[in-house]
Tab-separated table of C-alpha atoms and ligand atoms in Angstrom:
chain	number	residue	atom	x	y	z
A	1	MET	CA	-225.601	98.152	-10.670
A	2	ARG	CA	-224.307	101.862	-10.490
A	3	ILE	CA	-227.398	104.064	-11.045
A	4	GLY	CA	-227.498	108.100	-10.984
A	5	ILE	CA	-230.396	110.031	-9.853
A	6	ILE	CA	-230.424	113.661	-11.541
A	7	GLY	CA	-232.339	115.267	-8.017
A	8	GLY	CA	-232.047	114.569	-4.812
A	9	GLY	CA	-235.441	115.008	-3.832
A	10	GLN	CA	-238.534	112.790	-2.418
A	11	LEU	CA	-238.975	110.782	-5.657
A	12	GLY	CA	-234.934	110.693	-6.108
A	13	LEU	CA	-234.566	109.269	-2.277
A	14	MET	CA	-237.699	106.781	-2.366
A	15	MET	CA	-236.079	105.649	-5.900
A	16	ALA	CA	-233.019	104.473	-3.869
A	17	GLU	CA	-234.916	103.000	-0.948
A	18	ALA	CA	-236.282	100.666	-3.654
A	19	ALA	CA	-232.541	100.271	-5.644
A	20	LYS	CA	-231.439	99.419	-1.841
A	21	LYS	CA	-233.493	96.326	-1.494
A	22	TYR	CA	-231.076	95.174	-5.043
A	23	ASN	CA	-227.906	95.844	-3.381
A	24	HIS	CA	-227.564	98.432	-6.271
A	25	ILE	CA	-225.471	101.425	-5.785
A	26	ILE	CA	-226.737	104.876	-5.999
A	27	VAL	CA	-225.203	108.413	-7.298
A	28	GLY	CA	-227.029	111.583	-6.882
A	29	LEU	CA	-226.364	114.596	-8.636
A	30	ASP	CA	-228.166	117.743	-7.107
A	31	PRO	CA	-227.245	121.513	-5.739
A	32	ASN	CA	-228.048	120.406	-2.243
A	33	GLU	CA	-225.787	118.908	-0.165
A	34	CYS	CA	-228.312	117.874	2.559
A	35	CYS	CA	-231.325	116.882	0.123
A	36	PRO	CA	-233.835	113.991	0.784
A	37	LEU	CA	-231.663	111.433	-1.522
A	38	SER	CA	-228.485	112.253	0.478
A	39	HIS	CA	-229.252	110.231	3.574
A	40	VAL	CA	-229.264	107.229	1.100
A	41	ALA	CA	-227.080	107.815	-1.746
A	42	ASP	CA	-223.403	106.084	-1.484
A	43	GLU	CA	-222.546	109.216	-3.278
A	44	MET	CA	-223.924	112.341	-4.127
A	45	ILE	CA	-222.461	115.419	-6.521
A	46	VAL	CA	-223.530	118.398	-5.515
A	47	GLY	CA	-223.521	121.008	-8.007
A	48	GLN	CA	-225.883	122.726	-10.477
A	49	TYR	CA	-227.896	120.471	-12.481
A	50	ASN	CA	-226.130	122.061	-16.286
A	51	ASN	CA	-222.763	122.283	-15.287
A	52	LYS	CA	-221.459	119.851	-17.767
A	53	GLU	CA	-217.837	119.034	-16.943
A	54	LEU	CA	-219.648	118.044	-13.572
A	55	PHE	CA	-222.641	116.010	-15.233
A	56	LYS	CA	-219.303	114.054	-17.394
A	57	GLU	CA	-217.991	113.247	-13.805
A	58	PHE	CA	-221.495	112.093	-12.873
A	59	GLU	CA	-222.044	109.834	-15.636
A	60	GLU	CA	-218.761	108.363	-15.346
A	61	LYS	CA	-219.772	107.164	-12.297
A	62	CYS	CA	-223.044	105.755	-13.527
A	63	ASP	CA	-224.127	102.451	-15.166
A	64	VAL	CA	-227.220	104.063	-15.976
A	65	ILE	CA	-229.081	107.032	-15.184
A	66	THR	CA	-232.332	108.417	-14.032
A	67	TYR	CA	-234.057	111.299	-13.598
A	68	GLU	CA	-236.899	112.372	-10.877
A	69	PHE	CA	-237.801	115.844	-12.069
A	70	GLU	CA	-238.818	117.315	-15.556
A	71	ASN	CA	-236.157	120.068	-16.002
A	72	VAL	CA	-233.573	118.094	-16.542
A	73	ASP	CA	-230.980	119.762	-19.307
A	74	MET	CA	-232.094	118.579	-22.529
A	75	ASP	CA	-229.125	118.436	-24.280
A	76	LEU	CA	-227.351	116.618	-21.478
A	77	VAL	CA	-230.240	114.076	-21.554
A	78	SER	CA	-229.713	114.038	-25.415
A	79	GLN	CA	-226.062	113.542	-25.110
A	80	TYR	CA	-226.034	110.599	-22.536
A	81	GLU	CA	-229.438	109.451	-23.835
A	82	ASP	CA	-227.677	105.565	-24.167
A	83	LYS	CA	-227.610	105.917	-20.384
A	84	ILE	CA	-231.068	107.165	-20.004
A	85	PRO	CA	-233.953	104.357	-20.355
A	86	GLN	CA	-236.439	106.903	-19.774
A	87	LYS	CA	-235.323	109.227	-23.568
A	88	ARG	CA	-235.427	111.951	-24.485
A	89	ALA	CA	-238.911	112.816	-25.797
A	90	ALA	CA	-241.112	112.098	-22.651
A	91	LEU	CA	-239.103	114.760	-21.469
A	92	PHE	CA	-239.514	117.038	-24.455
A	93	TYR	CA	-243.477	116.490	-24.764
A	94	SER	CA	-244.157	116.528	-21.076
A	95	ARG	CA	-242.271	119.973	-20.095
A	96	ASN	CA	-244.821	122.305	-22.235
A	97	ARG	CA	-248.245	121.848	-21.543
A	98	LEU	CA	-249.204	122.687	-25.402
A	99	THR	CA	-246.694	119.987	-26.719
A	100	GLU	CA	-248.474	117.855	-24.070
A	101	LYS	CA	-251.573	118.315	-25.259
A	102	ALA	CA	-250.916	118.096	-28.799
A	103	PHE	CA	-249.116	114.899	-28.115
A	104	ALA	CA	-251.945	113.737	-26.678
A	105	ARG	CA	-254.707	114.402	-28.972
A	106	ASP	CA	-252.353	112.888	-31.956
A	107	LEU	CA	-252.908	109.450	-30.246
A	108	ASN	CA	-256.494	110.299	-30.073
A	109	ILE	CA	-256.916	110.649	-26.356
A	110	PRO	CA	-259.554	113.395	-25.206
A	111	THR	CA	-258.121	116.122	-23.733
A	112	ALA	CA	-259.909	119.831	-22.778
A	113	LYS	CA	-260.540	122.145	-25.582
A	114	PHE	CA	-257.212	123.973	-25.714
A	115	LEU	CA	-255.620	126.907	-27.478
A	116	LYS	CA	-252.448	129.061	-27.096
A	117	TYR	CA	-253.291	131.775	-25.491
A	118	ASP	CA	-253.999	135.058	-27.333
A	119	LYS	CA	-256.401	137.380	-25.974
A	120	GLN	CA	-258.636	137.574	-29.210
A	121	LEU	CA	-259.574	134.000	-29.113
A	122	LEU	CA	-261.096	133.671	-25.290
A	123	PHE	CA	-263.750	130.766	-23.933
A	124	TYR	CA	-265.210	130.420	-20.699
A	125	PRO	CA	-264.902	129.211	-18.199
A	126	SER	CA	-261.434	128.678	-18.836
A	127	ILE	CA	-258.242	128.271	-17.417
A	128	ILE	CA	-254.808	129.972	-18.245
A	129	LYS	CA	-252.035	128.167	-17.495
A	130	THR	CA	-247.592	129.107	-18.332
A	131	THR	CA	-246.933	126.129	-20.761
A	132	THR	CA	-243.987	125.753	-18.539
A	133	GLY	CA	-242.461	125.767	-15.259
A	134	GLY	CA	-246.245	125.695	-13.301
A	135	TYR	CA	-246.359	122.822	-10.867
A	136	ASP	CA	-248.561	122.031	-7.971
A	137	GLY	CA	-251.584	124.357	-9.418
A	138	LYS	CA	-248.480	127.321	-9.726
A	139	GLY	CA	-248.573	129.394	-12.488
A	140	GLN	CA	-252.602	129.122	-12.685
A	141	TRP	CA	-255.701	131.041	-13.028
A	142	LYS	CA	-259.377	129.951	-13.642
A	143	ILE	CA	-261.059	132.611	-15.833
A	144	SER	CA	-265.217	132.637	-16.007
A	145	LYS	CA	-265.862	136.123	-17.939
A	146	LYS	CA	-263.383	139.173	-20.201
A	147	GLU	CA	-262.947	140.957	-16.993
A	148	ASP	CA	-261.042	138.091	-15.050
A	149	VAL	CA	-258.583	138.571	-17.835
A	150	ASP	CA	-258.413	142.233	-17.912
A	151	GLN	CA	-257.178	141.990	-14.264
A	152	MET	CA	-254.542	139.891	-15.300
A	153	LEU	CA	-250.945	140.525	-15.206
A	154	PHE	CA	-248.861	138.934	-17.949
A	155	ASP	CA	-245.521	138.206	-18.794
A	156	SER	CA	-244.825	138.967	-21.833
A	157	ASN	CA	-241.697	136.826	-22.256
A	158	ILE	CA	-243.844	133.876	-21.064
A	159	GLU	CA	-246.245	131.547	-22.870
A	160	TYR	CA	-249.628	130.744	-21.885
A	161	ILE	CA	-252.711	128.164	-22.951
A	162	ILE	CA	-255.925	128.364	-22.387
A	163	GLU	CA	-258.205	125.608	-21.456
A	164	GLU	CA	-261.694	124.469	-21.429
A	165	LEU	CA	-262.410	124.625	-17.515
A	166	VAL	CA	-263.578	120.289	-16.691
A	167	GLU	CA	-266.040	119.908	-14.756
A	168	PHE	CA	-265.168	116.578	-13.657
A	169	ASP	CA	-266.535	114.009	-11.554
A	170	TYR	CA	-263.568	112.920	-10.137
A	171	GLU	CA	-259.524	112.810	-10.745
A	172	ILE	CA	-257.144	109.967	-11.272
A	173	SER	CA	-254.184	108.996	-12.170
A	174	VAL	CA	-252.247	105.639	-14.086
A	175	VAL	CA	-248.713	104.866	-12.747
A	176	ALA	CA	-247.505	102.725	-15.417
A	177	SER	CA	-243.990	100.993	-15.504
A	178	ARG	CA	-242.498	99.937	-19.154
A	179	ASP	CA	-239.852	97.437	-19.170
A	180	SER	CA	-237.275	97.050	-22.173
A	181	PHE	CA	-238.653	93.928	-23.495
A	182	GLY	CA	-242.377	95.970	-24.113
A	183	ASN	CA	-244.140	94.720	-20.706
A	184	VAL	CA	-246.194	97.442	-19.388
A	185	SER	CA	-247.250	96.799	-15.489
A	186	PHE	CA	-249.844	99.213	-13.841
A	187	ILE	CA	-250.591	100.071	-10.332
A	188	PRO	CA	-254.010	99.810	-9.148
A	189	ILE	CA	-255.313	103.397	-10.345
A	190	PRO	CA	-256.189	106.161	-6.851
A	191	VAL	CA	-258.615	108.649	-6.950
A	192	ASN	CA	-256.881	112.400	-6.446
A	193	LYS	CA	-258.231	114.972	-4.327
A	194	HIS	CA	-256.475	118.482	-4.519
A	195	ARG	CA	-255.972	121.243	-1.931
A	196	ASN	CA	-254.925	124.648	-3.948
A	197	GLY	CA	-253.988	122.638	-6.647
A	198	ILE	CA	-251.715	120.432	-4.711
A	199	LEU	CA	-252.149	116.651	-4.623
A	200	PHE	CA	-253.654	116.189	-0.790
A	201	THR	CA	-255.435	112.398	-1.529
A	202	SER	CA	-255.116	109.860	-3.319
A	203	THR	CA	-257.668	106.626	-2.324
A	204	VAL	CA	-257.736	103.403	-3.677
A	205	PHE	CA	-259.713	100.516	-3.827
A	206	ASP	CA	-261.997	98.857	-6.253
A	207	ASP	CA	-264.194	101.719	-6.502
A	208	ILE	CA	-263.864	102.457	-10.273
A	209	ASP	CA	-265.759	101.576	-13.324
A	210	SER	CA	-264.277	98.681	-14.960
A	211	LEU	CA	-264.993	100.624	-18.068
A	212	ILE	CA	-262.884	104.063	-17.455
A	213	VAL	CA	-260.047	101.912	-15.710
A	214	SER	CA	-259.965	100.236	-19.210
A	215	LYS	CA	-260.227	103.521	-21.265
A	216	ALA	CA	-257.583	105.017	-18.578
A	217	LYS	CA	-255.027	101.781	-19.166
A	218	GLU	CA	-255.440	101.730	-22.912
A	219	TYR	CA	-254.594	105.269	-23.036
A	220	THR	CA	-252.006	105.330	-20.784
A	221	THR	CA	-250.385	102.162	-22.832
A	222	ARG	CA	-250.504	103.951	-26.454
A	223	ILE	CA	-248.620	107.272	-24.651
A	224	ILE	CA	-245.887	105.050	-22.874
A	225	GLU	CA	-245.462	102.991	-25.748
A	226	ASP	CA	-245.304	105.754	-28.298
A	227	LEU	CA	-242.757	107.493	-26.102
A	228	ASP	CA	-240.574	104.292	-26.009
A	229	TYR	CA	-240.069	104.874	-22.295
A	230	VAL	CA	-238.514	102.373	-19.984
A	231	GLY	CA	-239.391	103.243	-16.390
A	232	THR	CA	-242.501	104.425	-14.102
A	233	LEU	CA	-244.763	107.634	-15.921
A	234	ALA	CA	-248.184	108.622	-14.638
A	235	VAL	CA	-250.601	109.916	-16.517
A	236	GLU	CA	-253.338	112.445	-14.795
A	237	TYR	CA	-256.804	112.390	-16.239
A	238	PHE	CA	-260.382	113.663	-15.374
A	239	VAL	CA	-263.111	111.583	-15.323
A	240	LYS	CA	-266.488	112.879	-16.494
A	241	GLY	CA	-269.128	110.013	-17.168
A	242	ASN	CA	-267.856	107.866	-19.397
A	243	GLN	CA	-265.023	109.811	-20.018
A	244	VAL	CA	-262.050	109.797	-19.742
A	245	ILE	CA	-259.779	113.391	-20.195
A	246	PHE	CA	-255.995	113.471	-20.671
A	247	ASN	CA	-254.476	116.360	-18.309
A	248	GLU	CA	-250.683	115.851	-17.849
A	249	PHE	CA	-248.319	113.073	-17.874
A	250	ALA	CA	-245.454	113.057	-15.318
A	251	PRO	CA	-242.474	110.785	-17.118
A	252	ARG	CA	-241.365	109.383	-13.696
A	253	PRO	CA	-242.570	107.534	-10.442
A	254	HIS	CA	-245.412	110.689	-8.772
A	255	ASN	CA	-246.888	111.709	-6.049
A	256	SER	CA	-250.269	109.772	-6.461
A	257	GLY	CA	-248.356	106.305	-6.471
A	258	HIS	CA	-246.298	106.870	-3.068
A	259	TYR	CA	-249.011	104.998	-1.343
A	260	SER	CA	-248.004	101.384	-3.342
A	261	ILE	CA	-245.135	101.546	-1.376
A	262	GLU	CA	-247.678	99.569	1.533
A	263	GLY	CA	-250.153	99.537	-0.377
A	264	CYS	CA	-249.550	96.959	-3.038
A	265	SER	CA	-247.474	93.786	-3.854
A	266	VAL	CA	-244.843	96.114	-6.003
A	267	SER	CA	-244.668	99.723	-5.157
A	268	GLN	CA	-244.315	102.232	-8.232
A	269	PHE	CA	-240.596	102.699	-7.461
A	270	GLU	CA	-239.761	99.050	-7.396
A	271	ASN	CA	-240.814	98.334	-11.330
A	272	HIS	CA	-238.835	101.799	-12.017
A	273	ILE	CA	-235.571	100.273	-10.643
A	274	LEU	CA	-236.494	96.861	-11.928
A	275	ALA	CA	-237.092	98.142	-15.678
A	276	ILE	CA	-234.050	101.255	-15.495
A	277	THR	CA	-231.774	97.863	-14.888
A	278	ASN	CA	-232.864	95.864	-17.691
A	279	GLN	CA	-235.423	93.137	-15.471
A	280	LYS	CA	-238.707	92.738	-16.430
A	281	VAL	CA	-241.483	94.728	-14.522
A	282	MET	CA	-243.884	92.565	-12.149
A	283	LYS	CA	-247.631	92.460	-11.785
A	284	SER	CA	-249.044	94.920	-8.567
A	285	HIS	CA	-251.400	94.553	-6.814
A	286	LEU	CA	-253.576	95.844	-3.543
A	287	ILE	CA	-252.756	94.254	-1.096
A	288	ASN	CA	-255.351	96.541	1.134
A	289	PRO	CA	-257.580	99.375	0.656
A	290	THR	CA	-254.920	102.617	1.105
A	291	ILE	CA	-255.079	106.034	1.311
A	292	MET	CA	-251.908	108.395	0.953
A	293	ILE	CA	-252.172	111.949	2.421
A	294	ASN	CA	-249.690	114.496	1.944
A	295	VAL	CA	-247.870	116.421	4.220
A	296	LEU	CA	-246.975	120.228	3.320
A	297	GLY	CA	-244.918	122.606	5.547
A	298	GLN	CA	-247.582	124.720	6.974
A	299	ASP	CA	-249.314	120.997	8.433
A	300	ASN	CA	-247.845	121.589	11.370
A	301	GLY	CA	-249.507	119.765	14.262
A	302	PHE	CA	-251.784	118.464	11.420
A	303	ILE	CA	-250.737	114.898	12.505
A	304	GLU	CA	-252.517	113.668	15.616
A	305	ASP	CA	-251.419	110.231	16.127
A	306	ILE	CA	-249.491	108.263	14.060
A	307	SER	CA	-249.291	105.149	16.657
A	308	ASP	CA	-251.496	103.080	15.064
A	309	SER	CA	-249.794	99.960	13.505
A	310	SER	CA	-251.911	100.433	9.656
A	311	VAL	CA	-250.606	104.192	9.583
A	312	HIS	CA	-247.015	104.567	7.940
A	313	TYR	CA	-245.275	107.904	8.133
A	314	HIS	CA	-242.587	109.173	5.536
A	315	ASP	CA	-240.464	112.280	6.683
A	316	TYR	CA	-238.313	113.214	3.589
A	317	ASN	CA	-236.184	115.336	6.032
A	318	LYS	CA	-236.013	118.026	4.149
A	319	THR	CA	-234.199	120.917	6.373
A	320	GLU	CA	-236.280	123.964	5.389
A	321	ARG	CA	-240.427	123.801	6.112
A	322	LYS	CA	-241.845	126.122	3.688
A	323	ASN	CA	-245.880	126.428	2.923
A	324	ASP	CA	-246.860	124.077	0.358
A	325	ARG	CA	-243.548	122.619	0.312
A	326	LYS	CA	-244.161	118.677	0.632
A	327	MET	CA	-242.484	117.648	3.891
A	328	GLY	CA	-243.267	113.737	4.192
A	329	HIS	CA	-246.596	112.037	3.850
A	330	ILE	CA	-248.673	109.860	5.510
A	331	THR	CA	-250.158	105.827	4.089
A	332	ILE	CA	-253.332	104.176	5.899
A	333	VAL	CA	-253.887	100.298	5.028
A	334	SER	CA	-256.737	98.882	6.275
A	335	SER	CA	-259.149	95.829	5.443
A	336	THR	CA	-261.626	98.175	4.923
A	337	ILE	CA	-262.309	101.638	3.158
A	338	SER	CA	-264.375	102.780	5.806
A	339	GLU	CA	-261.364	101.740	8.226
A	340	ALA	CA	-259.134	103.355	7.097
A	341	GLN	CA	-260.909	106.996	6.329
A	342	SER	CA	-262.466	106.844	9.831
A	343	ILE	CA	-258.228	106.076	11.347
A	344	LYS	CA	-257.546	108.763	8.831
A	345	ASN	CA	-260.305	111.029	10.642
A	346	ASN	CA	-258.131	110.596	13.783
A	347	VAL	CA	-254.788	110.872	12.096
A	348	ILE	CA	-255.644	114.546	10.660
A	349	LYS	CA	-257.399	117.319	10.710
A	350	GLU	CA	-258.800	118.572	7.721
B	1	AMP	P1	-252.469	120.692	-13.041
B	1	AMP	O1	-251.084	121.413	-12.850
B	1	AMP	O2	-252.273	120.381	-14.731
B	1	AMP	O3	-252.172	119.227	-12.907
B	1	AMP	O4	-253.245	121.189	-12.480
B	1	AMP	C1	-253.518	120.826	-10.893
B	1	AMP	C2	-255.450	120.766	-10.868
B	1	AMP	O5	-256.040	121.890	-11.088
B	1	AMP	C3	-255.807	119.685	-11.651
B	1	AMP	O6	-255.542	118.109	-11.159
B	1	AMP	C4	-257.485	119.746	-11.571
B	1	AMP	O7	-257.778	119.499	-10.058
B	1	AMP	C5	-257.267	121.394	-11.531
B	1	AMP	N1	-257.061	121.525	-13.071
B	1	AMP	C6	-256.142	121.530	-14.347
B	1	AMP	N2	-256.600	121.889	-15.021
B	1	AMP	C7	-258.228	121.806	-15.264
B	1	AMP	C8	-259.041	121.909	-16.176
B	1	AMP	N3	-258.745	122.179	-17.892
B	1	AMP	N4	-260.378	122.071	-16.130
B	1	AMP	C9	-260.343	121.419	-14.265
B	1	AMP	N5	-259.721	121.737	-13.900
B	1	AMP	C10	-258.431	121.671	-13.934
């Protein structure tokens, strides 16, 4: 099939790499002709995502279209929804933190207490976030007292949300893929650690309590089915005691699922491609304990030794190195988690 990918970043690149295994043809749409996807796409349409003529030219070249990020033009997605298995609803809810959390709450999935930000209705400790446009910890501020809010500079054109600051034990994400026949497949659940709001590591081995695993999968199934979503989707949760608390979801493959390329029998990208091309998703299991580490722009000289055969380095081939920009990732797959951890300590400096 001819698969169109909106967005040429690392997710688009890894989707295309998975699609090539099935001999699909890839047409990319991105403003940057040297984007990561351009290295594997058969054809790139270079221009802005919301350019209607360009989008039509792109759409006519494709049998099916997928997107790798949330800020896709909603009007264009609505117009061409028949060709976009991820569909409009998932984008609609996930691009605004208020609608996203209300959506989870309406499905009876626990969330942290949240309100539309109003300076008369403060509570502490809390976290104030922009409702749209924020990612990787950008546009969010932790608040412990009234004076913290007094010092903040709010933009009157921007809407904010205030959320209870959850004292979680750990963070997880559930990466699920659903096909057009209604089957749902999960990759094993990673435990995620963040540095300055940006994912740092995802660690996967059989250590999460089975009650937590079943609750998290059940909530995620409710979400993916309610959205009638086809493709791979990720939901992030906080775990506190026996509680699994929804934080947010992303209607696309997710950074915390990158480990599955080498760590699992079937990766999140392969199941995404199977689902959107009208094939059945496959069951995926962990091959061995796995750790994924993100490499950011400032991590120059961060990698000490990647000559070990358990270490897989993915370079996204980005032309410009910037602080906090994801430049690549490292996956370590080893027979025991302690061995993977000791390899990680040799590979990187924390
Ligand atoms: P987000 O952009 O919502 O994924 O937030 C990035 C990271 O900030 C999360 O992965 C958490 O580590 C932290 N965080 C966000 N919201 C909360 C919250 N309500 N309580 C505690 N930590 C949070």
